[in-house]
PDB file of C-alpha atoms in Angstrom:
ATOM      1  CA  MET A  13      23.444 -21.129 -15.013  1.00  0.00           C
ATOM      2  CA  ALA A  14      25.388 -22.996 -16.805  1.00  0.00           C
ATOM      3  CA  ILE A  15      23.530 -22.669 -20.140  1.00  0.00           C
ATOM      4  CA  ILE A  16      24.800 -21.393 -22.971  1.00  0.00           C
ATOM      5  CA  VAL A  17      22.420 -19.086 -25.706  1.00  0.00           C
ATOM      6  CA  ARG A  18      24.468 -18.890 -29.080  1.00  0.00           C
ATOM      7  CA  LEU A  19      21.622 -16.897 -31.306  1.00  0.00           C
ATOM      8  CA  ASP A  20      23.861 -14.388 -31.936  1.00  0.00           C
ATOM      9  CA  VAL A  21      26.556 -16.692 -33.813  1.00  0.00           C
ATOM     10  CA  MET A  22      23.009 -18.511 -35.481  1.00  0.00           C
ATOM     11  CA  LEU A  23      22.061 -14.896 -36.257  1.00  0.00           C
ATOM     12  CA  ALA A  24      25.483 -14.460 -38.041  1.00  0.00           C
ATOM     13  CA  GLN A  25      25.187 -17.682 -39.637  1.00  0.00           C
ATOM     14  CA  ARG A  26      22.199 -16.530 -41.131  1.00  0.00           C
ATOM     15  CA  LYS A  27      23.457 -12.925 -41.744  1.00  0.00           C
ATOM     16  CA  MET A  28      20.378 -11.447 -39.551  1.00  0.00           C
ATOM     17  CA  LYS A  29      20.183  -8.547 -37.311  1.00  0.00           C
ATOM     18  CA  SER A  30      18.656  -9.088 -33.764  1.00  0.00           C
ATOM     19  CA  LYS A  31      15.637  -6.639 -35.047  1.00  0.00           C
ATOM     20  CA  GLU A  32      14.577  -8.572 -37.781  1.00  0.00           C
ATOM     21  CA  LEU A  33      14.479 -11.452 -36.268  1.00  0.00           C
ATOM     22  CA  ALA A  34      12.179 -10.015 -33.365  1.00  0.00           C
ATOM     23  CA  ALA A  35      10.129  -8.412 -35.623  1.00  0.00           C
ATOM     24  CA  ALA A  36       9.692 -12.243 -37.064  1.00  0.00           C
ATOM     25  CA  ILE A  37       8.516 -13.791 -34.441  1.00  0.00           C
ATOM     26  CA  GLY A  38       6.453 -11.033 -32.872  1.00  0.00           C
ATOM     27  CA  ILE A  39       7.983 -10.286 -29.379  1.00  0.00           C
ATOM     28  CA  ALA A  40      10.027  -6.641 -28.589  1.00  0.00           C
ATOM     29  CA  GLU A  41      13.457  -6.142 -29.724  1.00  0.00           C
ATOM     30  CA  GLN A  42      15.064  -5.777 -26.170  1.00  0.00           C
ATOM     31  CA  ASN A  43      13.467  -9.495 -25.324  1.00  0.00           C
ATOM     32  CA  VAL A  44      15.890 -10.671 -27.799  1.00  0.00           C
ATOM     33  CA  SER A  45      19.494  -8.984 -26.640  1.00  0.00           C
ATOM     34  CA  ALA A  46      18.311  -9.978 -22.977  1.00  0.00           C
ATOM     35  CA  LEU A  47      17.848 -13.497 -24.586  1.00  0.00           C
ATOM     36  CA  ARG A  48      20.867 -12.831 -26.936  1.00  0.00           C
ATOM     37  CA  GLN A  49      23.266 -11.662 -23.632  1.00  0.00           C
ATOM     38  CA  GLY A  50      21.567 -14.616 -21.843  1.00  0.00           C
ATOM     39  CA  LYS A  51      19.914 -12.421 -19.145  1.00  0.00           C
ATOM     40  CA  VAL A  52      16.256 -13.976 -18.968  1.00  0.00           C
ATOM     41  CA  LYS A  53      15.511 -17.083 -16.916  1.00  0.00           C
ATOM     42  CA  GLY A  54      13.705 -19.022 -19.345  1.00  0.00           C
ATOM     43  CA  VAL A  55      12.500 -18.938 -23.256  1.00  0.00           C
ATOM     44  CA  ARG A  56       8.920 -20.580 -23.714  1.00  0.00           C
ATOM     45  CA  PHE A  57       9.012 -23.266 -26.269  1.00  0.00           C
ATOM     46  CA  ASP A  58       6.713 -21.442 -28.535  1.00  0.00           C
ATOM     47  CA  THR A  59       9.353 -18.689 -28.560  1.00  0.00           C
ATOM     48  CA  LEU A  60      12.281 -21.267 -28.959  1.00  0.00           C
ATOM     49  CA  ASP A  61       9.953 -22.656 -32.242  1.00  0.00           C
ATOM     50  CA  LYS A  62       9.245 -19.394 -34.321  1.00  0.00           C
ATOM     51  CA  ILE A  63      13.202 -18.548 -32.900  1.00  0.00           C
ATOM     52  CA  CYS A  64      14.129 -22.143 -34.768  1.00  0.00           C
ATOM     53  CA  GLU A  65      12.045 -21.741 -37.687  1.00  0.00           C
ATOM     54  CA  VAL A  66      13.106 -18.059 -38.352  1.00  0.00           C
ATOM     55  CA  LEU A  67      16.706 -19.337 -38.432  1.00  0.00           C
ATOM     56  CA  ASP A  68      15.964 -22.743 -39.748  1.00  0.00           C
ATOM     57  CA  CYS A  69      18.058 -24.330 -37.087  1.00  0.00           C
ATOM     58  CA  LYS A  70      17.062 -27.142 -34.089  1.00  0.00           C
ATOM     59  CA  PRO A  71      17.434 -25.602 -30.465  1.00  0.00           C
ATOM     60  CA  GLY A  72      20.445 -27.311 -30.283  1.00  0.00           C
ATOM     61  CA  ASP A  73      21.984 -25.258 -32.178  1.00  0.00           C
ATOM     62  CA  LEU A  74      20.741 -22.074 -30.572  1.00  0.00           C
ATOM     63  CA  LEU A  75      21.256 -23.630 -26.480  1.00  0.00           C
ATOM     64  CA  ASP A  76      24.036 -25.177 -25.182  1.00  0.00           C
ATOM     65  CA  ARG A  77      25.444 -25.913 -21.344  1.00  0.00           C
ATOM     66  CA  GLU A  78      29.187 -25.642 -20.016  1.00  0.00           C
TER      67      GLU A  78
ATOM     68  CA  MET B  16      10.229  -1.573 -13.201  1.00  0.00           C
ATOM     69  CA  THR B  17       6.554  -1.958 -14.432  1.00  0.00           C
ATOM     70  CA  ILE B  18       5.108  -5.512 -15.634  1.00  0.00           C
ATOM     71  CA  GLY B  19       2.253  -5.635 -18.051  1.00  0.00           C
ATOM     72  CA  TYR B  20      -1.310  -4.719 -16.686  1.00  0.00           C
ATOM     73  CA  ARG B  21      -2.048  -0.848 -16.466  1.00  0.00           C
ATOM     74  CA  LEU B  22      -5.305   0.060 -15.077  1.00  0.00           C
ATOM     75  CA  PRO B  23      -8.122   0.862 -17.652  1.00  0.00           C
ATOM     76  CA  LYS B  24      -8.451   5.040 -18.271  1.00  0.00           C
ATOM     77  CA  ALA B  25     -11.411   4.847 -17.015  1.00  0.00           C
ATOM     78  CA  TRP B  26     -10.650   3.453 -13.597  1.00  0.00           C
ATOM     79  CA  GLN B  27      -7.564   5.987 -13.463  1.00  0.00           C
ATOM     80  CA  LYS B  28      -9.738   8.597 -13.958  1.00  0.00           C
ATOM     81  CA  ALA B  29     -11.873   7.670 -11.484  1.00  0.00           C
ATOM     82  CA  CYS B  30      -8.920   7.003  -9.286  1.00  0.00           C
ATOM     83  CA  ARG B  31      -7.815  10.991  -9.829  1.00  0.00           C
ATOM     84  CA  VAL B  32     -11.326  11.942  -8.560  1.00  0.00           C
ATOM     85  CA  PHE B  33     -10.562   9.770  -5.184  1.00  0.00           C
ATOM     86  CA  GLN B  34      -7.590  11.145  -4.773  1.00  0.00           C
ATOM     87  CA  LEU B  35      -8.914  14.063  -4.738  1.00  0.00           C
ATOM     88  CA  LEU B  36     -11.652  13.512  -2.964  1.00  0.00           C
ATOM     89  CA  CYS B  37      -9.170  12.965   0.130  1.00  0.00           C
ATOM     90  CA  ALA B  38      -7.218  15.579  -0.708  1.00  0.00           C
ATOM     91  CA  PHE B  39     -10.671  17.726  -0.004  1.00  0.00           C
ATOM     92  CA  VAL B  40     -11.665  15.093   3.074  1.00  0.00           C
ATOM     93  CA  ALA B  41      -8.190  15.288   4.756  1.00  0.00           C
ATOM     94  CA  LEU B  42      -8.469  19.231   4.541  1.00  0.00           C
ATOM     95  CA  PHE B  43     -11.500  19.723   5.624  1.00  0.00           C
ATOM     96  CA  ALA B  44     -10.612  17.308   8.522  1.00  0.00           C
ATOM     97  CA  ILE B  45      -7.373  19.408   9.311  1.00  0.00           C
ATOM     98  CA  TRP B  46      -9.321  22.617   9.000  1.00  0.00           C
ATOM     99  CA  ALA B  47     -11.882  21.412  11.185  1.00  0.00           C
ATOM    100  CA  TYR B  48      -9.244  20.643  14.130  1.00  0.00           C
ATOM    101  CA  PHE B  49      -8.051  24.549  14.046  1.00  0.00           C
ATOM    102  CA  THR B  50     -11.680  25.893  13.949  1.00  0.00           C
ATOM    103  CA  MET B  51     -13.936  23.703  15.996  1.00  0.00           C
ATOM    104  CA  GLY B  52     -12.602  22.938  18.873  1.00  0.00           C
ATOM    105  CA  VAL B  53     -12.405  19.831  18.056  1.00  0.00           C
ATOM    106  CA  VAL B  54     -10.179  19.019  21.447  1.00  0.00           C
ATOM    107  CA  ASP B  55     -12.540  20.178  23.825  1.00  0.00           C
ATOM    108  CA  VAL B  56     -15.117  18.563  22.016  1.00  0.00           C
ATOM    109  CA  THR B  57     -13.754  15.112  23.172  1.00  0.00           C
ATOM    110  CA  VAL B  58     -12.696  16.001  26.446  1.00  0.00           C
ATOM    111  CA  ASP B  59     -15.514  17.338  27.678  1.00  0.00           C
ATOM    112  CA  ALA B  60     -17.723  14.145  25.718  1.00  0.00           C
ATOM    113  CA  TYR B  61     -15.988  12.139  28.149  1.00  0.00           C
ATOM    114  CA  TRP B  62     -16.543  13.891  31.393  1.00  0.00           C
ATOM    115  CA  GLN B  63     -19.480  13.292  30.924  1.00  0.00           C
ATOM    116  CA  GLU B  64     -19.658   9.927  30.576  1.00  0.00           C
ATOM    117  CA  LEU B  65     -18.561  10.103  33.929  1.00  0.00           C
ATOM    118  CA  SER B  66     -20.799  10.228  36.760  1.00  0.00           C
ATOM    119  CA  PRO B  67     -21.419  13.323  39.143  1.00  0.00           C
ATOM    120  CA  GLU B  68     -19.570  12.662  41.825  1.00  0.00           C
ATOM    121  CA  VAL B  69     -16.474  11.975  39.619  1.00  0.00           C
ATOM    122  CA  GLN B  70     -16.916  15.484  37.535  1.00  0.00           C
ATOM    123  CA  SER B  71     -16.522  17.049  40.188  1.00  0.00           C
ATOM    124  CA  ALA B  72     -13.650  16.203  41.357  1.00  0.00           C
ATOM    125  CA  VAL B  73     -11.789  16.550  38.001  1.00  0.00           C
ATOM    126  CA  SER B  74      -9.087  19.278  38.000  1.00  0.00           C
ATOM    127  CA  TYR B  75      -7.292  20.028  34.997  1.00  0.00           C
ATOM    128  CA  SER B  76      -3.895  20.878  35.463  1.00  0.00           C
ATOM    129  CA  PRO B  77      -1.681  22.041  32.293  1.00  0.00           C
ATOM    130  CA  LEU B  78       0.014  18.633  32.698  1.00  0.00           C
ATOM    131  CA  LYS B  79      -3.479  16.880  32.726  1.00  0.00           C
ATOM    132  CA  LYS B  80      -4.680  19.629  29.594  1.00  0.00           C
ATOM    133  CA  GLY B  81      -1.483  18.469  27.659  1.00  0.00           C
ATOM    134  CA  LEU B  82      -2.188  14.489  28.188  1.00  0.00           C
ATOM    135  CA  LEU B  83      -5.496  14.950  27.209  1.00  0.00           C
ATOM    136  CA  TRP B  84      -4.833  17.527  24.091  1.00  0.00           C
ATOM    137  CA  THR B  85      -1.977  15.062  22.969  1.00  0.00           C
ATOM    138  CA  ILE B  86      -4.762  12.025  23.193  1.00  0.00           C
ATOM    139  CA  SER B  87      -7.286  13.806  21.203  1.00  0.00           C
ATOM    140  CA  THR B  88      -5.513  15.139  18.838  1.00  0.00           C
ATOM    141  CA  ILE B  89      -3.859  11.584  17.939  1.00  0.00           C
ATOM    142  CA  ALA B  90      -6.979   9.989  17.934  1.00  0.00           C
ATOM    143  CA  TYR B  91      -8.228  13.326  16.093  1.00  0.00           C
ATOM    144  CA  PHE B  92      -6.006  12.159  13.269  1.00  0.00           C
ATOM    145  CA  ALA B  93      -5.646   8.637  13.742  1.00  0.00           C
ATOM    146  CA  PRO B  94      -8.110   8.622  10.475  1.00  0.00           C
ATOM    147  CA  VAL B  95      -6.926  11.330   8.852  1.00  0.00           C
ATOM    148  CA  LEU B  96      -3.500   9.544   8.572  1.00  0.00           C
ATOM    149  CA  ILE B  97      -6.263   6.454   6.765  1.00  0.00           C
ATOM    150  CA  VAL B  98      -6.991   9.632   4.555  1.00  0.00           C
ATOM    151  CA  TYR B  99      -4.040  10.462   3.247  1.00  0.00           C
ATOM    152  CA  ALA B 100      -2.938   6.597   3.186  1.00  0.00           C
ATOM    153  CA  THR B 101      -5.935   6.421   0.885  1.00  0.00           C
ATOM    154  CA  PHE B 102      -5.352   9.674  -0.933  1.00  0.00           C
ATOM    155  CA  SER B 103      -1.592   7.776  -1.652  1.00  0.00           C
ATOM    156  CA  VAL B 104      -2.485   4.664  -2.743  1.00  0.00           C
ATOM    157  CA  PHE B 105      -5.249   6.056  -5.321  1.00  0.00           C
ATOM    158  CA  SER B 106      -2.585   8.441  -6.409  1.00  0.00           C
ATOM    159  CA  LYS B 107      -0.388   6.028  -8.097  1.00  0.00           C
ATOM    160  CA  LEU B 108      -3.103   4.045  -9.099  1.00  0.00           C
ATOM    161  CA  ALA B 109      -4.518   7.105 -11.294  1.00  0.00           C
ATOM    162  CA  SER B 110      -0.492   6.694 -12.857  1.00  0.00           C
ATOM    163  CA  GLY B 111      -2.334   3.266 -14.401  1.00  0.00           C
ATOM    164  CA  GLU B 112       0.598   0.988 -13.250  1.00  0.00           C
ATOM    165  CA  VAL B 113      -0.543  -1.845 -10.964  1.00  0.00           C
ATOM    166  CA  PHE B 114       1.409  -4.547 -10.374  1.00  0.00           C
ATOM    167  CA  ILE B 115       4.606  -2.048  -9.170  1.00  0.00           C
ATOM    168  CA  PRO B 116       6.685  -1.889  -5.707  1.00  0.00           C
ATOM    169  CA  PRO B 117       5.181   1.097  -4.811  1.00  0.00           C
ATOM    170  CA  VAL B 118       2.006   0.627  -4.932  1.00  0.00           C
ATOM    171  CA  THR B 119       2.015  -2.325  -2.531  1.00  0.00           C
ATOM    172  CA  ARG B 120       4.021  -0.714  -0.474  1.00  0.00           C
ATOM    173  CA  ARG B 121       1.066   2.424  -0.107  1.00  0.00           C
ATOM    174  CA  ILE B 122      -1.647  -0.691   0.189  1.00  0.00           C
ATOM    175  CA  ARG B 123       0.588  -1.999   2.972  1.00  0.00           C
ATOM    176  CA  PHE B 124       0.878   0.568   4.663  1.00  0.00           C
ATOM    177  CA  LEU B 125      -3.515   1.463   4.248  1.00  0.00           C
ATOM    178  CA  GLY B 126      -4.207  -1.289   5.865  1.00  0.00           C
ATOM    179  CA  LEU B 127      -0.625  -0.177   9.133  1.00  0.00           C
ATOM    180  CA  THR B 128      -3.431   2.805   9.605  1.00  0.00           C
ATOM    181  CA  ILE B 129      -6.340   1.488   9.592  1.00  0.00           C
ATOM    182  CA  ILE B 130      -4.490  -1.069  12.477  1.00  0.00           C
ATOM    183  CA  LEU B 131      -3.559   2.035  14.464  1.00  0.00           C
ATOM    184  CA  TYR B 132      -6.480   3.690  13.808  1.00  0.00           C
ATOM    185  CA  ALA B 133      -9.003   0.693  15.565  1.00  0.00           C
ATOM    186  CA  LEU B 134      -6.191   0.433  18.046  1.00  0.00           C
ATOM    187  CA  SER B 135      -5.956   3.517  18.717  1.00  0.00           C
ATOM    188  CA  ARG B 136      -9.662   3.980  19.020  1.00  0.00           C
ATOM    189  CA  ILE B 137      -9.433   0.821  21.350  1.00  0.00           C
ATOM    190  CA  LEU B 138      -6.806   2.567  23.442  1.00  0.00           C
ATOM    191  CA  MET B 139      -8.558   6.348  23.590  1.00  0.00           C
ATOM    192  CA  ASN B 140     -11.456   5.235  26.000  1.00  0.00           C
ATOM    193  CA  THR B 141      -9.108   4.323  28.659  1.00  0.00           C
ATOM    194  CA  LEU B 142      -6.991   6.890  27.944  1.00  0.00           C
ATOM    195  CA  MET B 143      -9.112   9.443  27.863  1.00  0.00           C
ATOM    196  CA  ILE B 144     -10.922   8.461  31.544  1.00  0.00           C
ATOM    197  CA  LEU B 145      -7.033   7.849  32.664  1.00  0.00           C
ATOM    198  CA  ALA B 146      -6.526  11.548  32.237  1.00  0.00           C
ATOM    199  CA  LEU B 147      -9.340  12.519  33.458  1.00  0.00           C
ATOM    200  CA  THR B 148      -9.119  11.060  36.882  1.00  0.00           C
ATOM    201  CA  TYR B 149      -5.345  10.654  37.503  1.00  0.00           C
ATOM    202  CA  ASP B 150      -4.918  13.073  39.725  1.00  0.00           C
ATOM    203  CA  ASN B 151      -8.281  12.326  41.842  1.00  0.00           C
ATOM    204  CA  PRO B 152      -8.760  11.491  45.323  1.00  0.00           C
ATOM    205  CA  PRO B 153      -8.386   7.873  45.895  1.00  0.00           C
ATOM    206  CA  SER B 154     -12.295   6.463  45.458  1.00  0.00           C
ATOM    207  CA  MET B 155     -12.418   8.876  42.520  1.00  0.00           C
ATOM    208  CA  LYS B 156     -10.140   7.550  39.877  1.00  0.00           C
ATOM    209  CA  VAL B 157     -11.269   5.749  37.318  1.00  0.00           C
ATOM    210  CA  LEU B 158      -9.915   2.800  34.784  1.00  0.00           C
ATOM    211  CA  SER B 159     -12.265   1.457  32.393  1.00  0.00           C
ATOM    212  CA  PHE B 160     -12.347  -0.630  28.937  1.00  0.00           C
ATOM    213  CA  MET B 161     -14.090  -0.526  26.267  1.00  0.00           C
ATOM    214  CA  VAL B 162     -13.970  -2.805  23.092  1.00  0.00           C
ATOM    215  CA  ASN B 163     -16.862  -2.500  20.177  1.00  0.00           C
ATOM    216  CA  GLY B 164     -17.993  -4.477  17.741  1.00  0.00           C
ATOM    217  CA  GLN B 165     -16.856  -1.487  15.279  1.00  0.00           C
ATOM    218  CA  GLN B 166     -13.798  -1.295  16.454  1.00  0.00           C
ATOM    219  CA  ILE B 167     -13.103  -5.090  16.257  1.00  0.00           C
ATOM    220  CA  THR B 168     -14.779  -4.888  12.893  1.00  0.00           C
ATOM    221  CA  MET B 169     -12.085  -2.187  11.562  1.00  0.00           C
ATOM    222  CA  LEU B 170      -9.185  -4.435  12.678  1.00  0.00           C
ATOM    223  CA  MET B 171     -10.020  -6.792  10.932  1.00  0.00           C
ATOM    224  CA  VAL B 172     -10.832  -4.521   8.040  1.00  0.00           C
ATOM    225  CA  GLY B 173      -6.745  -3.674   8.432  1.00  0.00           C
ATOM    226  CA  VAL B 174      -5.454  -6.624   8.702  1.00  0.00           C
ATOM    227  CA  ILE B 175      -7.241  -8.057   5.822  1.00  0.00           C
ATOM    228  CA  ILE B 176      -6.157  -5.039   3.790  1.00  0.00           C
ATOM    229  CA  LEU B 177      -2.249  -5.708   5.107  1.00  0.00           C
ATOM    230  CA  LEU B 178      -2.441  -8.961   3.438  1.00  0.00           C
ATOM    231  CA  ILE B 179      -3.944  -8.048   0.802  1.00  0.00           C
ATOM    232  CA  GLY B 180      -0.275  -5.799   0.347  1.00  0.00           C
ATOM    233  CA  GLN B 181       1.374  -8.851   1.018  1.00  0.00           C
ATOM    234  CA  VAL B 182      -0.382 -11.399  -1.494  1.00  0.00           C
ATOM    235  CA  PHE B 183       0.464  -7.818  -4.174  1.00  0.00           C
ATOM    236  CA  THR B 184       4.118  -7.957  -3.276  1.00  0.00           C
ATOM    237  CA  LYS B 185       4.373 -11.607  -4.328  1.00  0.00           C
ATOM    238  CA  ALA B 186       2.054 -10.774  -7.238  1.00  0.00           C
ATOM    239  CA  VAL B 187       4.684  -8.420  -8.263  1.00  0.00           C
ATOM    240  CA  SER B 188       7.419 -10.589  -7.607  1.00  0.00           C
ATOM    241  CA  MET B 189       5.877 -13.554  -9.567  1.00  0.00           C
ATOM    242  CA  ALA B 190       5.255 -10.871 -12.359  1.00  0.00           C
ATOM    243  CA  GLU B 191       8.266  -9.790 -12.832  1.00  0.00           C
ATOM    244  CA  GLU B 192       9.401 -13.326 -12.669  1.00  0.00           C
ATOM    245  CA  HIS B 193       7.230 -13.716 -15.186  1.00  0.00           C
ATOM    246  CA  LYS B 194       8.544 -11.387 -17.065  1.00  0.00           C
ATOM    247  CA  GLN B 195      11.740 -12.286 -17.210  1.00  0.00           C
ATOM    248  CA  PHE B 196      10.555 -15.347 -19.817  1.00  0.00           C
ATOM    249  CA  VAL B 197      10.865 -14.403 -23.457  1.00  0.00           C
TER     250      VAL B 197
END
């Protein structure tokens, strides 16, 4: 799959751990880890919206395509 | 691989009760087979269906006894296999997990055992009568074929349960795919 998830970069920029992000958006930590590693088949819009809200970014900052 | 939904505790307990009931029924059936002369009773019941002239011509060679024993035993244990299949479904459901491959496999196996039972009942009449009379004099040999509504119903029930198992298998794969969306 050509979609790249840049969640690692955003977490590093916001100095936030994946555990903290998972707690903030209300999903399991292993799901955040799976998302970071690109091992998911998709992201729900409401999850993406919550991540953007917590990390103060836009979807385009998190997702890219090679 | 587990997906989301778990059976409520009350249902898990009910499955445990039914699991134990199936175990009891299966053990009783096995005990009855060895203590109640099931084969003799079965052979005698089919012998009684023959006309008096044919009955008088029936002889019991060792080969015939072996054939009758084999057919009777298979037919007797076909429903016991259903009980075992039901036991295995309940034992897995008692753990609470529903949408997992072992459950779907066991449901499909249950459907198969019911189909096999229905087919064995359909064939048993023919095979038993044939086994009793195959070595009779030419005019005393009997070939019969009988199908009744109950056997057809059992066959359809088995097919439906098999189909439900197939649908469950698809549901498990869909649920697993759904789980991969965060």
